[in-house]
Short mmCIF file of C-alpha atoms in Angstrom, two decimals:
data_model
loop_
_atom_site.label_atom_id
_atom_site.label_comp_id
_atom_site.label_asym_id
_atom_site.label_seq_id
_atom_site.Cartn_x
_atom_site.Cartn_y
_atom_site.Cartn_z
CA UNK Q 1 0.00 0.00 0.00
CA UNK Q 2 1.83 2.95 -1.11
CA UNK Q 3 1.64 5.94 1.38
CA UNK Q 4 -1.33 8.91 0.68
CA UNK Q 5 -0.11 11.46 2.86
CA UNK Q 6 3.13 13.03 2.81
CA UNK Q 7 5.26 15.60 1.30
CA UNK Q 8 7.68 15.64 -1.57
CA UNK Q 9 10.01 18.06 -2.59
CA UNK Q 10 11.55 19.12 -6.34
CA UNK Q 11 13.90 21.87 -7.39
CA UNK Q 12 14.17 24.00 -10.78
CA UNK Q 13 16.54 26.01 -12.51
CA UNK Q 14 15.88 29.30 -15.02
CA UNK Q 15 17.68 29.62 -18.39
CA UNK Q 16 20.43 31.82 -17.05
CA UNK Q 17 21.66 28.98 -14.73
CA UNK Q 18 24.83 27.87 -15.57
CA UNK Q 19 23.99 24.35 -16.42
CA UNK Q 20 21.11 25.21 -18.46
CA UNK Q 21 23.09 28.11 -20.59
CA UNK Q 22 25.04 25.07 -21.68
CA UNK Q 23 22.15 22.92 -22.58
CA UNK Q 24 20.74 25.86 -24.40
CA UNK Q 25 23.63 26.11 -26.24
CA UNK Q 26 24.31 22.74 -27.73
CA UNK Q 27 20.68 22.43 -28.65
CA UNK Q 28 20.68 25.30 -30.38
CA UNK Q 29 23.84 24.23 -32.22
CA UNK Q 30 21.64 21.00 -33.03
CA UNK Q 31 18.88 22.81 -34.12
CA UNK Q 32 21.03 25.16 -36.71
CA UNK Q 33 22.44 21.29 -37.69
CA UNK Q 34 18.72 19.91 -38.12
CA UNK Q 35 17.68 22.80 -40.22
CA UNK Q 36 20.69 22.34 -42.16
CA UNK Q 37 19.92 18.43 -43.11
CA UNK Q 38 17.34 16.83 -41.13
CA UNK Q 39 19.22 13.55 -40.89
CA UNK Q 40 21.85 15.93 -39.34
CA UNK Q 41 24.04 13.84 -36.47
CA UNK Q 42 24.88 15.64 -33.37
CA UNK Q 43 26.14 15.02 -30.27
CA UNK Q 44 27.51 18.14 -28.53
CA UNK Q 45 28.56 18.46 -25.23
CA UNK Q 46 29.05 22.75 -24.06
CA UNK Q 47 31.48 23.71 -20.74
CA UNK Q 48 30.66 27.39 -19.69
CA UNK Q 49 33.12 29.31 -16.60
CA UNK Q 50 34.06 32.71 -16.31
CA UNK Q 51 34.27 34.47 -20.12
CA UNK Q 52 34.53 30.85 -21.74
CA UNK Q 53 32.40 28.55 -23.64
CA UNK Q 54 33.99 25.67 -24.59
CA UNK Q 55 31.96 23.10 -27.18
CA UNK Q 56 33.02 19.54 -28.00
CA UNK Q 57 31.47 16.49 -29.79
CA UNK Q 58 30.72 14.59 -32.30
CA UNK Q 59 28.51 15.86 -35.67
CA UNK Q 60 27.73 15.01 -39.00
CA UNK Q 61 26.53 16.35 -42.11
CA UNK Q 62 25.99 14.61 -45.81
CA UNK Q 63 29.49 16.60 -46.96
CA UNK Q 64 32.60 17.31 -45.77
CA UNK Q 65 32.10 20.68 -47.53
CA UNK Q 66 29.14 21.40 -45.29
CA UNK Q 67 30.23 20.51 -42.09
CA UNK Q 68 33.51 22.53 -42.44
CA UNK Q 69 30.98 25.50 -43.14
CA UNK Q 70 28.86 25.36 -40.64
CA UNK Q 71 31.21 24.71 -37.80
CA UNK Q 72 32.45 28.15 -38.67
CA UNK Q 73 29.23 29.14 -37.85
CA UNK Q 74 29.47 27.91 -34.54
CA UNK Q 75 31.01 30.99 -32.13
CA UNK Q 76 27.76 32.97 -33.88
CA UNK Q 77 25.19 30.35 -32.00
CA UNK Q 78 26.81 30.89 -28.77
CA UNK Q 79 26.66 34.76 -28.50
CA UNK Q 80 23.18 34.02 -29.63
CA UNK Q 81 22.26 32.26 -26.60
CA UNK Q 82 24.06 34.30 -24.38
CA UNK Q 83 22.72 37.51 -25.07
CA UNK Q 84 18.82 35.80 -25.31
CA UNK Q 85 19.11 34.69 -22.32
CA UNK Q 86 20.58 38.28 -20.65
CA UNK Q 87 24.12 38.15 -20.40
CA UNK Q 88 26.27 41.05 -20.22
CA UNK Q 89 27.79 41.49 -17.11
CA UNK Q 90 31.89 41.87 -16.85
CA UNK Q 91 32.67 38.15 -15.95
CA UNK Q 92 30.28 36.58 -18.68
CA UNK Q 93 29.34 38.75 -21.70
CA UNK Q 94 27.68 37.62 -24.85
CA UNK Q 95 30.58 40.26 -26.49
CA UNK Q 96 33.52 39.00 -25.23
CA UNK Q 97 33.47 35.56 -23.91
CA UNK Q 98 35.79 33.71 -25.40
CA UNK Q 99 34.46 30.62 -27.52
CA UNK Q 100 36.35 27.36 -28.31
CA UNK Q 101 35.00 25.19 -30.95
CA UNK Q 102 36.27 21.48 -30.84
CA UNK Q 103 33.22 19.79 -32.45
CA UNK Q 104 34.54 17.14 -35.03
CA UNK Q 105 33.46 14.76 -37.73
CA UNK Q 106 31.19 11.59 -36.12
CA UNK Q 107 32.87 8.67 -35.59
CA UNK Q 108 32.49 6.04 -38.24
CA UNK Q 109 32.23 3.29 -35.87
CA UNK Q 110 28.72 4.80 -34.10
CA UNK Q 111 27.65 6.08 -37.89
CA UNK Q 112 27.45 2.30 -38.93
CA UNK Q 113 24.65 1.10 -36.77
CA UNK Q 114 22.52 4.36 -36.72
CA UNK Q 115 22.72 3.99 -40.37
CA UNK Q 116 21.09 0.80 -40.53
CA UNK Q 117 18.73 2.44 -38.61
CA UNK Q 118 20.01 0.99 -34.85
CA UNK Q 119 19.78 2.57 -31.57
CA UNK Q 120 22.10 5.27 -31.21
CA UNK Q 121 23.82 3.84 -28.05
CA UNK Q 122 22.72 0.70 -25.45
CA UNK Q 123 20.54 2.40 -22.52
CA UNK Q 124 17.09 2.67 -20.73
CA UNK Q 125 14.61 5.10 -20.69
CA UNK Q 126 11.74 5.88 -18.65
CA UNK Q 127 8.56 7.97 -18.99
CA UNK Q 128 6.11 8.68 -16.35
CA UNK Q 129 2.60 10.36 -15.91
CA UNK Q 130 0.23 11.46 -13.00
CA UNK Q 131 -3.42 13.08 -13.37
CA UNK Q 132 -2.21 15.14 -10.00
CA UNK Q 133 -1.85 18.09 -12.40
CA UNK Q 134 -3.82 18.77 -16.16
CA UNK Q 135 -0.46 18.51 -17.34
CA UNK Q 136 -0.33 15.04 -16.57
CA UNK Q 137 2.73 15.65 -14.50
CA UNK Q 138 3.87 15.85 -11.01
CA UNK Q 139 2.98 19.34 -9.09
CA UNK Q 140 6.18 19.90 -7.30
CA UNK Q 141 8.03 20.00 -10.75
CA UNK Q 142 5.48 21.58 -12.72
CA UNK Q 143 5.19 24.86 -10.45
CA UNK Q 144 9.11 24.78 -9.89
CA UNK Q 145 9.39 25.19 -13.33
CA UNK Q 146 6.57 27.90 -13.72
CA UNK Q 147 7.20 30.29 -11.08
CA UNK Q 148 10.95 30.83 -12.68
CA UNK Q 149 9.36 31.33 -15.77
CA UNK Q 150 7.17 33.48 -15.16
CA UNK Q 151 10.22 35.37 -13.55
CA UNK Q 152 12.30 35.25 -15.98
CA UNK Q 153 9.09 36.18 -18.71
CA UNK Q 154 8.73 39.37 -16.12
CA UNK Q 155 12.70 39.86 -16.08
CA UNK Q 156 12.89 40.34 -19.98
CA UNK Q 157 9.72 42.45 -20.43
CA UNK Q 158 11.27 44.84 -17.83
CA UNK Q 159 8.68 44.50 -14.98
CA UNK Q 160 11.69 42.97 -13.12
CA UNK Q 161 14.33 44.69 -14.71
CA UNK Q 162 16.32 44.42 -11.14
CA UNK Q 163 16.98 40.94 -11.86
CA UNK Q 164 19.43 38.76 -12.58
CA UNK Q 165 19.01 35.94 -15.26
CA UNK Q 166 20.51 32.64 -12.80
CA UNK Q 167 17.47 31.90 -10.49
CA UNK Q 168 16.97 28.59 -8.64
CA UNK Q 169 13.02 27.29 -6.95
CA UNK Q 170 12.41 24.60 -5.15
CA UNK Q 171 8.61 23.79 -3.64
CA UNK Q 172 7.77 21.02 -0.81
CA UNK Q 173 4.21 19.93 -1.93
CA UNK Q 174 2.03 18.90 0.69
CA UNK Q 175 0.00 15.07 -0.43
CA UNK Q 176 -3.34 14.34 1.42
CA UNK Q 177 -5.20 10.72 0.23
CA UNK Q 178 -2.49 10.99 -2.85
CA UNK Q 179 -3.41 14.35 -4.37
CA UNK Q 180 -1.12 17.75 -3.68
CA UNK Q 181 -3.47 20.25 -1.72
CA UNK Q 182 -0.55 22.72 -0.53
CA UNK Q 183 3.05 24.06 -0.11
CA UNK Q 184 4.96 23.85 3.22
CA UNK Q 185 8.08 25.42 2.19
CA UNK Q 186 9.30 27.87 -0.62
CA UNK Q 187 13.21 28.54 -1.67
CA UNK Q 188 13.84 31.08 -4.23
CA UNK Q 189 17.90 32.47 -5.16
CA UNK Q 190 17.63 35.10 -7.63
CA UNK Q 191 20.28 36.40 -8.95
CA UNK Q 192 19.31 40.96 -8.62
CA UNK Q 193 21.70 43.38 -10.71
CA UNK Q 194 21.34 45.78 -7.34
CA UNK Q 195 23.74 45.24 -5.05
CA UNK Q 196 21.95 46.93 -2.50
CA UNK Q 197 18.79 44.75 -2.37
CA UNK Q 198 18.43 43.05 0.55
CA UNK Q 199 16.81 39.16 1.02
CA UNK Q 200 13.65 41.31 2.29
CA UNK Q 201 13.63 43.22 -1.12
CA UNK Q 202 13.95 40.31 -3.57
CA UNK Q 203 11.20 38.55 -1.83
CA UNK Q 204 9.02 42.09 -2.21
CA UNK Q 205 9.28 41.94 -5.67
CA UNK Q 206 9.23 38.39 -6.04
CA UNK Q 207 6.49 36.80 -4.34
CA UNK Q 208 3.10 38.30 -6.04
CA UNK Q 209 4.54 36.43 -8.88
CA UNK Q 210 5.15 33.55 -6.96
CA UNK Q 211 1.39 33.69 -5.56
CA UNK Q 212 0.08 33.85 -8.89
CA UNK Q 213 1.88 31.11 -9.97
CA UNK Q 214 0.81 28.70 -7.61
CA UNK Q 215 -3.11 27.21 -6.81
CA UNK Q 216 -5.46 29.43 -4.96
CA UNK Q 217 -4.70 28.63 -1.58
CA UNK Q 218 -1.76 26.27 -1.48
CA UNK Q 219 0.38 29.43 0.33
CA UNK Q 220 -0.62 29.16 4.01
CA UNK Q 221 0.44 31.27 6.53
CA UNK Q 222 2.34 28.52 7.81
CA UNK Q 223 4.34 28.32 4.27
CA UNK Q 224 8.12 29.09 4.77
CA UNK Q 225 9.70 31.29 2.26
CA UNK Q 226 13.88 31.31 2.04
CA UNK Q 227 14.30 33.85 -0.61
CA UNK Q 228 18.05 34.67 -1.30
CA UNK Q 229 18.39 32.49 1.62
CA UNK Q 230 22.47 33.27 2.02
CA UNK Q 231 22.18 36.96 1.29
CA UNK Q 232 23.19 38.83 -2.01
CA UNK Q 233 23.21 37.09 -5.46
CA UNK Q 234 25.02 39.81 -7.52
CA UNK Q 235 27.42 37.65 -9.01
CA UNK Q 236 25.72 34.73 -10.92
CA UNK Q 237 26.17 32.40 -14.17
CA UNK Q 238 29.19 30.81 -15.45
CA UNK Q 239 31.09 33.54 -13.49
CA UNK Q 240 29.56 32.23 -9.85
CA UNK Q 241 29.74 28.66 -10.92
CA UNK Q 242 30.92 26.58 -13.95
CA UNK Q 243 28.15 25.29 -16.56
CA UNK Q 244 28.01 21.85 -18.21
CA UNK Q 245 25.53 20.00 -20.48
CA UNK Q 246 23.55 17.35 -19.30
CA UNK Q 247 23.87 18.08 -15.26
CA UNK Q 248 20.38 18.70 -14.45
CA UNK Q 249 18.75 15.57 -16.10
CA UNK Q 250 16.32 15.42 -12.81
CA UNK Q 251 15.16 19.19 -13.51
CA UNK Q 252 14.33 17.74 -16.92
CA UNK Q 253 12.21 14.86 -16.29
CA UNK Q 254 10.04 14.54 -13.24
CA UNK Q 255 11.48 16.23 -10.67
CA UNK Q 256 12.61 13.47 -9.22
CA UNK Q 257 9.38 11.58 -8.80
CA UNK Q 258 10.03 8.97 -11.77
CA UNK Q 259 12.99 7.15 -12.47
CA UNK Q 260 15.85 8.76 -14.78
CA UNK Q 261 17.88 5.94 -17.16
CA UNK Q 262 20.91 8.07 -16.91
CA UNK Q 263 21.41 10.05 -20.38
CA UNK Q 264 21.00 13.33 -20.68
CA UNK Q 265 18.79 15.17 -23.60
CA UNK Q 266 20.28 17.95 -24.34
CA UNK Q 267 22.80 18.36 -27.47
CA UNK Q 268 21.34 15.39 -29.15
CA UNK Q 269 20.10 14.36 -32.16
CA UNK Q 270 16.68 12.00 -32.13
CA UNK Q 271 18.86 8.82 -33.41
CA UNK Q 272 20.34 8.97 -29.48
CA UNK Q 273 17.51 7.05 -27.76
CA UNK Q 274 18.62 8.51 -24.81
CA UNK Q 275 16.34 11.47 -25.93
CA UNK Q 276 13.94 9.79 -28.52
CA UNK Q 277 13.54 6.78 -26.29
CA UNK Q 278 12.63 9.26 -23.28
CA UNK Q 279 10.16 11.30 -25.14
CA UNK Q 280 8.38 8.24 -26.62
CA UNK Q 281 7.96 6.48 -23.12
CA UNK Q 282 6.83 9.83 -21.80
CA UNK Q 283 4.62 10.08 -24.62
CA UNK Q 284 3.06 6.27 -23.83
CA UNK Q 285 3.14 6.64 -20.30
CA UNK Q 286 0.94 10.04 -20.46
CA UNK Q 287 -1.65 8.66 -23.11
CA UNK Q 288 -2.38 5.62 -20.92
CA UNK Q 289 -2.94 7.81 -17.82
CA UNK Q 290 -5.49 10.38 -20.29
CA UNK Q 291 -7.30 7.03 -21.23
CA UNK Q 292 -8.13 5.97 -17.84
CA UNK Q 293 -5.95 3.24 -17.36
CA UNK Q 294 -4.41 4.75 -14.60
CA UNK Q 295 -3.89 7.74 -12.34
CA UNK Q 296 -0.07 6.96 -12.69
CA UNK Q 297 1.74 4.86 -15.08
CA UNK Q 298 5.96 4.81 -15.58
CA UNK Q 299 7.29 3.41 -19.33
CA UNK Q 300 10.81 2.07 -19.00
CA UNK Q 301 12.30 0.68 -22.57
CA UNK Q 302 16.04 -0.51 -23.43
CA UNK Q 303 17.95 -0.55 -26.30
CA UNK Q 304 20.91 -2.27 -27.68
CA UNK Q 305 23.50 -0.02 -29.83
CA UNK Q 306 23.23 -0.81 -33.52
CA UNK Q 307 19.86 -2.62 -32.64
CA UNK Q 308 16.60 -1.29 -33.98
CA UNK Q 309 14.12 -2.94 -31.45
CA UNK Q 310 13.51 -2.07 -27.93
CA UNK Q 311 15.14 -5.12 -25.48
CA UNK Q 312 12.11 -4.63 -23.54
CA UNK Q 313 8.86 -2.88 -22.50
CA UNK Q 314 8.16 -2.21 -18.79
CA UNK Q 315 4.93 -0.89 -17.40
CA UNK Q 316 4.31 0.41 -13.51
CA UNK Q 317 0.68 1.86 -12.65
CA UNK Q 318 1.79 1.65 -8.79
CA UNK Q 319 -1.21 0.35 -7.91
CA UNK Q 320 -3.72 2.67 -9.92
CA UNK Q 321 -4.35 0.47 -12.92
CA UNK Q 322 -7.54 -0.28 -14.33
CA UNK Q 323 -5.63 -2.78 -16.74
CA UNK Q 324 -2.86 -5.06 -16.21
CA UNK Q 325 0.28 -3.95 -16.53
CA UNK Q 326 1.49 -7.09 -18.92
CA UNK Q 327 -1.76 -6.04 -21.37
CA UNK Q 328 -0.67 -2.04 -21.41
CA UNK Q 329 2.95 -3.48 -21.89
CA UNK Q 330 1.72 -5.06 -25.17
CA UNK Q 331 -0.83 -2.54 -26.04
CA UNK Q 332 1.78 0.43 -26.08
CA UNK Q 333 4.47 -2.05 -28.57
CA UNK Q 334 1.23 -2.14 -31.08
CA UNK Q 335 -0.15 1.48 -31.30
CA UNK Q 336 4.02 2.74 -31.70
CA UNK Q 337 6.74 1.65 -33.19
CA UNK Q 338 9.19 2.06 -30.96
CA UNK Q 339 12.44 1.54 -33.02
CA UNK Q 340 14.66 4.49 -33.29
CA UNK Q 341 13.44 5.42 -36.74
CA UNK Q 342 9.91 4.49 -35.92
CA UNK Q 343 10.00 7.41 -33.00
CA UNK Q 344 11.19 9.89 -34.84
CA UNK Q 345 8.94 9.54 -37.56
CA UNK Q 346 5.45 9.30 -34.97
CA UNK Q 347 6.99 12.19 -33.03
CA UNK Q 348 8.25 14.41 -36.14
CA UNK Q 349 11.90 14.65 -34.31
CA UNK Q 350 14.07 15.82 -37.11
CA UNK Q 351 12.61 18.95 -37.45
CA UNK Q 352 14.72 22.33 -35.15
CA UNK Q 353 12.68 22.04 -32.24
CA UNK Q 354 14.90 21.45 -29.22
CA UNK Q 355 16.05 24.62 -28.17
CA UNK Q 356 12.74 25.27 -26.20
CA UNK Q 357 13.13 22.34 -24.73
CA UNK Q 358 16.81 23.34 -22.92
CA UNK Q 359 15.01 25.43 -19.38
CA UNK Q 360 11.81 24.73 -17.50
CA UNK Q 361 11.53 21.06 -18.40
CA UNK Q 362 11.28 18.96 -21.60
CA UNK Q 363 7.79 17.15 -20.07
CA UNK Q 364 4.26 19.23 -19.03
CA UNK Q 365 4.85 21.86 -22.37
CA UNK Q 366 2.33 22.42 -24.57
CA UNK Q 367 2.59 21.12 -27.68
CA UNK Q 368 3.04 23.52 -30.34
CA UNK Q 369 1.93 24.27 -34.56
CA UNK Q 370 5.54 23.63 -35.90
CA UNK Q 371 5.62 20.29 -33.81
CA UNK Q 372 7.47 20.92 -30.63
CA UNK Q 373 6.69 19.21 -27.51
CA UNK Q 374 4.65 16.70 -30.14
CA UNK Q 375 5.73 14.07 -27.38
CA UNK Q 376 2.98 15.80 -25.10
CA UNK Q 377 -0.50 14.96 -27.74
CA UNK Q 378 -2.82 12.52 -25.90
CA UNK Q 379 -3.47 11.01 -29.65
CA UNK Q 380 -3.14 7.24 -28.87
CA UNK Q 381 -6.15 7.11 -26.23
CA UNK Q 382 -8.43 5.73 -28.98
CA UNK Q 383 -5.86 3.49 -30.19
CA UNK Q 384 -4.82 2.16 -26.66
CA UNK Q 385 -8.62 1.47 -25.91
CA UNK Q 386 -8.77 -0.90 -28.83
CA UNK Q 387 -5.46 -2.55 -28.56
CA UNK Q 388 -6.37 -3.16 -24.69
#
């Protein structure tokens, strides 16, 4: 008997985090690749710390000729990013950081089973949904994720022009009989351009956004608030702390509430199931809970490098299933094909559409008219009925 009441805690981090500037970065360098050639191979890794981005990987385009051209394009990307996301302060500067380009040619040994149309690399993958939210996702996450961007969506409009753009939430969620009815505890560090504001200021400016964010009446007067907990946040991004891709793969997913497999998203081209794999059982996992099959479900599949067919299907409704597990298990292999190849063309992945996907979480978006988030569509629940 799993436990009803309790509380669970997740964490979030905005754009201008260093981690996140880094996943921004290499999937917008994979996006420039995808619009390029859609069967575009990328894998690229970024390392951001004071005035330096530093990018590494493997890519691939049909021509030598090409690829040489484009990674020349590269150092352009990255200012890009930078200055979207609000850079410009003296120890990180979309101007003058300095920008080291090591991407190279794809290695010929991984190129030969992706191009039989194998798994990019051996791994599992998970996917998870929960009707606690309309998003089909787990609260804690889902508001984590919305209060800093509606912060940062407030920051660039100039409402909170006193801001910095590195921000970290994290909510406590209170659970009564299973469902999330309030929040114990709320941590905010904002990074403010005046060095004068106090803890007491940034939470003045800070929390009627945070109020708004959050379900009428989940702030109680016994909520706890640590904003800027340690005092001033002045100095922030790659110059407070160093950036990588790929080190907030928790923040991506569920908040910690679902399994991770271990690869991260971000920098990779759909023939890496790590990504593919992930949105596909996310995809599975959410359309079974929107059919009524469950009020949670988790989606774990493995794959085998060079191999096109998952190594196996795994299906968890923790105890909320209307069907058995084995049946959704089998029900979810008919209605998808869940080889590479077969992913990318249900989900539409070879189209520039991961760049979005780099802050506030790739699961819980909206799907949108040029096919981003398409991962998030509740358009098997007809087809899962049948098959079940």
């Amino acid at each position: 008997m799993s436990r009803q009441n309790y509380l669970f805690t997740s964490e979030s981090v905005s754009e201008g985090h260093p981690d996140k500037i880094c996943d921004r970065i290499s999937d917008s360098i994979l996006d420039a690749f995808l619009t390029e050639e859609e069967l575009a191979r990328v894998a690229c890794e970024t390392f951001a710390t004071t005035n330096q981005v530093v990018i590494g990987g493997e890519v691939g385009l049909s021509t030598r000729e090409k690829l040489d051209d484009f990674l020349g394009r590269v150092e352009g990307i990255v200012r890009d990013c930078v200055k979207d996301i609000g850079y410009e302060q003296d120890g990180f500067h979309w101007k003058t950081v300095n920008v080291q380009n090591f991407l190279h040619a794809q290695s010929a040994h991984i190129a030969q089973g992706v191009d039989n149309d194998g798994a990019g690399d051996q791994g599992i993958m998970f996917g998870y949904a929960v009707n606690e939210t309309e998003a089909l996702m787990p609260a804690p996450i889902l508001y984590s994720h919305a209060i800093l961007r509606n912060l940062t969506e407030a920051r660039k409009d100039g409402r909170l022009a006193m801001l910095g753009p590195d921000a970290k939430s994290q909510l406590s969620v209170r659970y009564v009989d299973g469902k999330p009815v309030g929040v114990t505890s709320i941590v905010l560090s904002t990074q403010h351009l005046d060095a004068s504001m106090t803890s007491d200021d940034v939470r003045a400016v800070v929390e009627p956004y945070i109020r708004k964010t959050l379900p009428e009446g989940w702030i109680s007067a016994d909520t706890e608030w640590h904003v800027n907990p340690t005092g001033k946040f002045v100095i922030g991004g790659p110059d407070g702390d160093a950036g990588l891709t790929g080190r907030k793969i928790i923040v991506d997913t569920y908040g910690g509430a679902a399994p991770h497999g271990g690869g991260a998203f971000s920098g990779k081209d759909p023939t890496k199931v790590d990504r593919s794999a992930a949105y596909a059982a996310r995809y599975l996992a959410k359309n079974v809970v929107a059919a009524g099959m469950a009020e949670r479900c988790t989606i774990q599949l493995s794959y085998a490098i060079g191999v096109a067919k998952p190594l196996s299907i795994y299906c968890d409704t923790h105890g909320t299933g209307q069907v058995h597990e084995a049946e959704i298990e089998k029900a979810v292999n008919e209605v998808m094909d869940l080889t590479p190849q077969g992913i990318i063309r249900h989900l539409k992945l070879t189209r520039p559409i991961y760049a979005r996907t780099a802050a506030y979480g790739h699961f819980g978006r909206t799907p949108t008219d040029d096919g981003g988030f398409s991962w998030e569509k509740t358009d098997l629940i007809e087809a899962l009925k049948k098959a079940v």
